[in-house]
Amino acid sequence: MKKIILYYFLLLILVSKISAQETDVSKPFYQLKEEKEAYFREKVLLEGPEALEGEGSEYHEYQRWLKFWEPRISPNGSYADYANAIDDYYARMSDGGAGRTFGNIDPWKELGPFNEPNHGIYYLGGGELGVGIIHDMVFNRQNADKILGWSLAGGLFYTNNKGVSWVNAGSDNWNRSGCSYAAFAPNNQTTWYAASNVGGSYYSNSLGTMGGILRTTDAGATWQTIGQTSSFPPSNQFAIVTKLLIDPTNPSIAYVSTRDGLFRGDNVDNSNISLITWTLINSGWVEDMEFKTDNTGTLIISKKVSNVWTIEYTTDNGASWTVLPTPPAVGDPTDLLAIEVSDAAPNTLYMLHKTTNYYNHQLFSFDFPSFAWSSSISTNTGQTGGIGFCVSNFNPNIIYLSAGINFKRSTDGGVTFTYHYYNPTNFKYHVDVDKIITPPASCTMCASEVYLGTHGGVSYSNDNCLTMVTRSNGLALGNGSASNSATNPEKMMIGLDHDGTVLSSGSYSSTPSLAWETVYGGDGMPPLIDYSNPSFAWAAAQMAPHQLSSNGGSSGYTPTSFAANNAFAPFIFQNQVYPEITYAASKVVSGMYTYEEIFRADNRGLGTPEQISDFANINLVVNPWLDNVVRNHWIFAGIYPTIDGNTMYSSIGINGAPWYGKLYRNNNVLNPNSTTVKNSWVEMPLPPGKNSFSYFAVDVSNPNIVYIGYNVAFWIAPELYRVDYTIPGFPVFQNIAGNVNAGGLPIGVINLITEKGSNGGIYVSNDLGVYYSNNSMLDFVNPPSSNTSQWIKLGSNLPHIPLNSMEINYVVNKLRVSTAGRGVWEHDLYCPGNLNLNLTGVQNSSIFQEAVNEITSTVVIGSSATVTYRGGTYVDLNPGFSAASVNPSYFQAFIHPCSYYGNSPGLREEENQEDDLMSNHTSSLKNETLDAKIFPNPGSGLFTIELESESNAVIKVYDAMGKEVKVLRQEGIQTSLNLTGYNKGLYLVHIVIEDKVVIKKIIIE
């Protein structure tokens, strides 16, 4: 719920003013950043610090740009490096080479939010609640019930019932899942066209590697590329598509407008793709285009060359062009000429002249028979956000315009306007209106209908805007970062960009049914659910401190004591031993400098904050920025309190040449004397030859192990170092990224998480998906050129858009990934290759043995071996097994499933304890032909056990860690097993009759 007023291409105009970011594809990131910040320095000198304030300010949009690109190409990488790395990946995929290996190929599961959230809070300053941005929509002119709606970040969606429900239109399966524009074929309701882009952000809307113009002939079930990026020179993969139209009089011709010109596609409806050709027919920055509604095939475009805007039209498919007379002069420089047509006025063109100050906009109309412009319809339309400009197809005197964060309507041809504001009773829409459309006039029953595309979804009126309702069900377009409850798998919070913070509830099973409600406003930032007590939860809006709820996040938020920081996205962290101690990076003002330091506070952030870092004195860099604008340095979001509670890592970046980053560690953060903590920070050496990094993370089980990642900034290949800082002055660096051409990571790291209770399992997310590796697959010895580390891609159907945060929920043993435009998805943890293991003999060497289900063993373990058993359901140590390990060698065994409910060692700190094996059920009984049924399964706690025949049985129930929780006897065929009130999760039911046993798994949900 924000108040940003700029539409996506205006944002790109903004950043092009600062640094021409969309065209300077070879510039290194640090140079782009330096140019942008120089722009803001000048802006503050001219306009004062208030020039950077406000949710819709240029500075906030710069912060969004920074948030997206910094982890991908900082510090020395460029857009071109990023695109080339992705291009290399797809080339290897198409050749059948490295990168095609998948693990756990079962599909990812979408968790939502799918629909407009429930009204946990009724008014958040942003009108109706939202599920993500819809940038634009288009009707099928044969059937106005059918609409395509799209998002630069999240892709293409389709409805066949006027927006009552939406489904993804197949863009999840594109090579890159963002969508810039879409169109229906004029003569076929199941043939659609679309322009794909990188996805995940406002700032990634070029065609991108493996993008292009796509076509489906089966309503989105399958798509074909009919326009390669090479079809749109000179920018090719960096070409930005502004619009896509199919000629209404000739369905074999398509037009694609770009910032490099207007291209005509011929034979676009031909089943033989090789016959489709693309031709440049008009040069310049073509921003908007429309067909006249008189069925003559007349195409009109607005374009600029050297900042001079013109409007032109063609009646012969672009062979020749006629330039309209220059519109009446206006007093402010032109930012955009947006054009509109109406079915009800086939000989009239309407133009919105948008000025550089976003206020003094004017409306004009052009009469084709007289070939003349009217005088200005409206001398000042007021603040007009985005390109929400529409002339009704039923009455050309009805004109709609975006107006700041709202919209307005004229019934007298634009002479006067009435503002339409959000009303929670009968006029519900999300603010920030990007698109306003009316159905085609051919739908005679649709004359009173209006649709809005907003930063929260779609809104609809069927009474000429007397009332309005939300129609966003199925538009799962959320862009944000999630926090999931460590104890309650059905509970998650997501900070949604544009759409506040949402909280889930409901039931979790093999088919989760989650409900979502909005619980906090603003642009939702990364939230946090207390790992020890889900009653506590934190939420935040952009550039503001977190607030704490003691009511599970549903209400009752109290501001924490931390001050705001400089980053657009604030973070808050808990101590991993004492959950009431929290940490945040907060702004510190000292004279003319503003920077960040780390603060801690007790009472989950409500206590008095203490400054526990002093990085400014360590890393002072003279930089002539004004107060409240510049930082000597800043702390990335990289504050890592580690598992031991007394260790913390922090990354800092120096805001100015030479644009380097540093990593610090503190082994004394629990010291009650804050000065002592300040003085305990130690700079940690970075990998040889590096003065910065793109990403770092700390091993979940060992605070001395840190992973430091580099993206495509180093051109040759991504690098991911496993660093052992046990002896800080003598770190051990191991590059585990592998060879990109032989199964290594294809591109760099956006996020990384390590798995408890696994064989050193590591999950890496990037803009191609999620990759997994572990100790048996990694090469810790060889240099990059010959490194054999293997990374496998997890799952098969994750949308192809950039990813945000990752977490593991150990109650259900799922990996959860937040996407940048398609909500939250989850997948089973990586499963071992063996379903079951039956181990015998002697084991004198160290080994990690794991199985998806069961491990049985009679092994004799030697005294010098370090041996670990990981079973998914149970570990059965039968007579003959022995472990004579001597410290530092050891034997341990535990239960840690990979694909269903069950406990994990991280939830019971028992690693490296030899007597752990006693917590695993040991049985010498035989599992013979005895059979039984238990139902319902999963169940809420009340089960029925049914034997195959009447018998006297002893029934023992064990939890997933092997602890006996219930014993009962059964006489006859059927009996009840009442586990009501027991914890949710996996249980093992042992049914013993004489010397026979059957073991059944049940789940309480």
Coordinates of C-alpha atoms in Angstrom, one line a residue, residues 571-784:
F571 CA 15.8 -5.7 8.5
I572 CA 15.4 -6.9 12.1
F573 CA 17.2 -9.9 13.6
Q574 CA 16.9 -12.1 16.7
N575 CA 19.6 -13.5 18.9
Q576 CA 19.6 -17.2 18.1
V577 CA 19.9 -18.3 21.8
Y578 CA 18.1 -15.4 23.6
P579 CA 15.1 -14.5 21.3
E580 CA 14.2 -11.4 23.3
I581 CA 17.4 -9.7 22.2
T582 CA 17.0 -8.1 18.8
Y583 CA 19.3 -6.2 16.4
A584 CA 18.9 -3.7 13.6
A585 CA 20.9 -1.3 11.5
S586 CA 19.9 2.3 12.4
K587 CA 20.7 5.7 11.0
V588 CA 23.3 7.8 12.9
V589 CA 23.7 11.5 12.2
S590 CA 27.1 13.1 13.0
G591 CA 27.6 16.6 11.7
M592 CA 27.2 16.6 8.0
Y593 CA 27.4 12.8 7.7
T594 CA 24.7 10.2 7.9
Y595 CA 25.6 6.6 8.2
E596 CA 24.5 3.3 9.9
E597 CA 25.5 1.4 12.9
I598 CA 24.2 -1.8 14.6
F599 CA 22.0 -1.5 17.6
R600 CA 20.6 -4.0 20.0
A601 CA 17.6 -3.9 22.3
D602 CA 16.0 -6.3 24.7
N603 CA 12.2 -7.0 25.0
R604 CA 12.2 -7.9 21.3
G605 CA 13.1 -4.5 20.3
L606 CA 11.0 -2.5 22.7
G607 CA 13.8 -1.9 25.2
T608 CA 16.2 1.0 25.0
P609 CA 18.5 0.5 22.0
E610 CA 22.3 0.3 22.5
Q611 CA 24.8 1.0 19.8
I612 CA 27.1 -2.0 19.5
S613 CA 29.2 -1.1 16.4
D614 CA 31.5 1.8 15.6
F615 CA 32.2 1.3 11.9
A616 CA 32.2 5.0 11.1
N617 CA 35.4 5.5 13.1
I618 CA 36.9 2.4 11.5
N619 CA 36.1 3.2 7.9
L620 CA 35.7 7.0 7.7
V621 CA 35.7 8.1 4.1
V622 CA 35.5 11.8 3.3
N623 CA 32.6 12.3 1.0
P624 CA 31.0 15.8 0.5
W625 CA 27.4 14.8 0.8
L626 CA 24.8 16.8 2.7
D627 CA 23.1 15.8 5.9
N628 CA 20.3 13.2 5.5
V629 CA 21.4 12.3 2.0
V630 CA 24.8 10.7 2.0
R631 CA 26.3 7.9 4.1
N632 CA 30.0 7.5 4.7
H633 CA 29.2 3.8 4.7
W634 CA 26.1 1.7 5.1
I635 CA 25.4 -1.8 6.4
F636 CA 23.9 -4.0 3.7
A637 CA 21.1 -6.2 5.1
G638 CA 23.9 -8.6 6.1
I639 CA 23.6 -8.8 9.9
Y640 CA 24.0 -12.5 10.9
P641 CA 23.5 -13.5 14.5
T642 CA 24.8 -17.0 14.5
I643 CA 23.7 -20.2 16.2
D644 CA 25.9 -19.8 19.3
G645 CA 24.2 -16.6 20.3
N646 CA 27.5 -14.7 21.0
T647 CA 28.8 -14.3 17.4
M648 CA 27.6 -11.9 14.8
Y649 CA 28.8 -11.1 11.3
S650 CA 28.1 -7.8 9.5
S651 CA 28.9 -6.5 6.0
I652 CA 29.5 -2.9 5.3
G653 CA 29.8 -1.0 2.1
I654 CA 31.7 2.2 1.6
N655 CA 29.5 4.7 -0.2
G656 CA 32.0 6.3 -2.6
A657 CA 35.2 5.4 -4.5
P658 CA 36.6 2.8 -4.4
W659 CA 33.2 1.3 -3.7
Y660 CA 34.4 -1.6 -1.7
G661 CA 32.8 -3.8 0.9
K662 CA 34.1 -5.3 4.1
L663 CA 33.1 -8.2 6.4
Y664 CA 33.4 -8.0 10.2
R665 CA 32.9 -10.5 13.0
N666 CA 32.1 -10.0 16.7
N667 CA 32.5 -12.9 19.1
N668 CA 31.3 -10.9 22.1
V669 CA 27.8 -9.5 21.2
L670 CA 26.2 -10.8 24.4
N671 CA 28.6 -8.8 26.6
P672 CA 26.4 -6.5 28.7
N673 CA 28.8 -3.6 28.2
S674 CA 28.0 -2.0 24.8
T675 CA 31.4 -0.3 24.6
T676 CA 33.1 -3.7 25.0
V677 CA 30.9 -5.0 22.1
K678 CA 31.8 -2.0 20.0
N679 CA 35.5 -2.7 20.5
S680 CA 35.2 -6.4 19.7
W681 CA 34.6 -6.2 15.9
V682 CA 37.4 -7.8 13.8
E683 CA 37.7 -7.4 10.1
M684 CA 37.7 -10.8 8.3
P685 CA 39.9 -11.4 5.3
L686 CA 38.1 -11.7 2.0
P687 CA 39.1 -14.2 -0.7
P688 CA 42.4 -13.4 -2.4
G689 CA 42.3 -10.5 -4.7
K690 CA 38.8 -9.3 -3.6
N691 CA 37.9 -6.0 -2.0
S692 CA 34.1 -6.6 -2.0
F693 CA 31.5 -9.3 -2.5
S694 CA 27.9 -9.7 -3.7
Y695 CA 26.5 -11.9 -1.0
F696 CA 27.5 -13.6 2.3
A697 CA 25.8 -16.1 4.6
V698 CA 26.8 -18.0 7.8
D699 CA 26.5 -21.8 8.1
V700 CA 23.4 -22.6 10.1
S701 CA 25.4 -25.0 12.4
N702 CA 28.9 -23.7 12.5
P703 CA 29.5 -19.9 13.1
N704 CA 33.1 -20.2 11.8
I705 CA 31.9 -21.2 8.3
V706 CA 30.9 -18.3 6.0
Y707 CA 29.9 -18.4 2.4
I708 CA 30.9 -15.5 0.3
G709 CA 29.5 -15.2 -3.2
Y710 CA 30.2 -13.2 -6.4
N711 CA 27.9 -12.8 -9.3
V712 CA 28.4 -12.2 -13.0
A713 CA 30.6 -9.2 -12.1
F714 CA 33.7 -11.2 -12.8
W715 CA 32.8 -12.2 -16.3
I716 CA 34.4 -15.6 -16.4
A717 CA 32.2 -17.4 -14.0
P718 CA 30.4 -16.9 -10.7
E719 CA 32.4 -17.6 -7.6
L720 CA 31.2 -19.0 -4.3
Y721 CA 33.7 -19.4 -1.5
R722 CA 33.3 -21.6 1.6
V723 CA 35.5 -19.8 4.2
D724 CA 36.6 -21.4 7.4
Y725 CA 37.3 -18.5 9.9
T726 CA 38.1 -20.8 12.8
I727 CA 41.5 -19.1 13.0
P728 CA 40.6 -15.6 11.8
G729 CA 44.2 -14.7 10.7
F730 CA 44.5 -17.9 8.7
P731 CA 41.2 -18.4 6.9
V732 CA 40.8 -21.4 4.6
F733 CA 39.2 -20.3 1.2
Q734 CA 37.5 -23.0 -0.9
N735 CA 35.8 -22.0 -4.2
I736 CA 32.9 -24.4 -4.5
A737 CA 31.0 -22.8 -7.4
G738 CA 32.5 -25.4 -9.7
N739 CA 33.1 -25.2 -13.5
V740 CA 30.1 -23.5 -15.2
N741 CA 30.6 -25.8 -18.2
A742 CA 30.7 -29.0 -16.1
G743 CA 27.8 -28.9 -13.6
G744 CA 28.9 -25.8 -11.6
L745 CA 26.7 -22.9 -10.7
P746 CA 25.4 -21.2 -13.9
I747 CA 25.2 -17.7 -12.4
G748 CA 25.9 -16.2 -9.0
V749 CA 24.2 -16.2 -5.7
I750 CA 21.2 -14.1 -4.7
N751 CA 20.5 -16.1 -1.5
L752 CA 22.0 -19.1 0.2
I753 CA 20.9 -21.3 3.1
T754 CA 22.4 -24.4 4.7
E755 CA 20.4 -27.3 5.9
K756 CA 20.6 -28.7 9.4
G757 CA 20.9 -32.5 9.8
S758 CA 22.1 -33.1 6.2
N759 CA 25.4 -34.0 4.7
G760 CA 26.4 -30.3 4.5
G761 CA 23.4 -29.5 2.3
I762 CA 23.5 -26.0 0.6
Y763 CA 20.7 -24.3 -1.3
V764 CA 21.5 -21.4 -3.6
S765 CA 18.9 -19.2 -5.3
N766 CA 19.5 -17.0 -8.3
D767 CA 17.5 -15.7 -11.2
L768 CA 17.5 -19.1 -12.8
G769 CA 16.1 -21.1 -9.9
V770 CA 17.3 -23.0 -6.8
Y771 CA 20.4 -25.2 -6.8
Y772 CA 21.5 -27.8 -4.3
S773 CA 24.8 -29.3 -3.4
N774 CA 26.4 -31.1 -0.4
N775 CA 29.7 -32.5 0.8
S776 CA 29.5 -35.5 -1.4
M777 CA 29.1 -33.4 -4.5
L778 CA 31.4 -30.5 -3.8
D779 CA 35.1 -30.3 -4.7
F780 CA 37.1 -28.7 -1.9
V781 CA 40.5 -29.2 -3.5
N782 CA 40.8 -28.3 -7.1
P783 CA 41.1 -24.7 -8.5
P784 CA 38.2 -23.2 -10.5

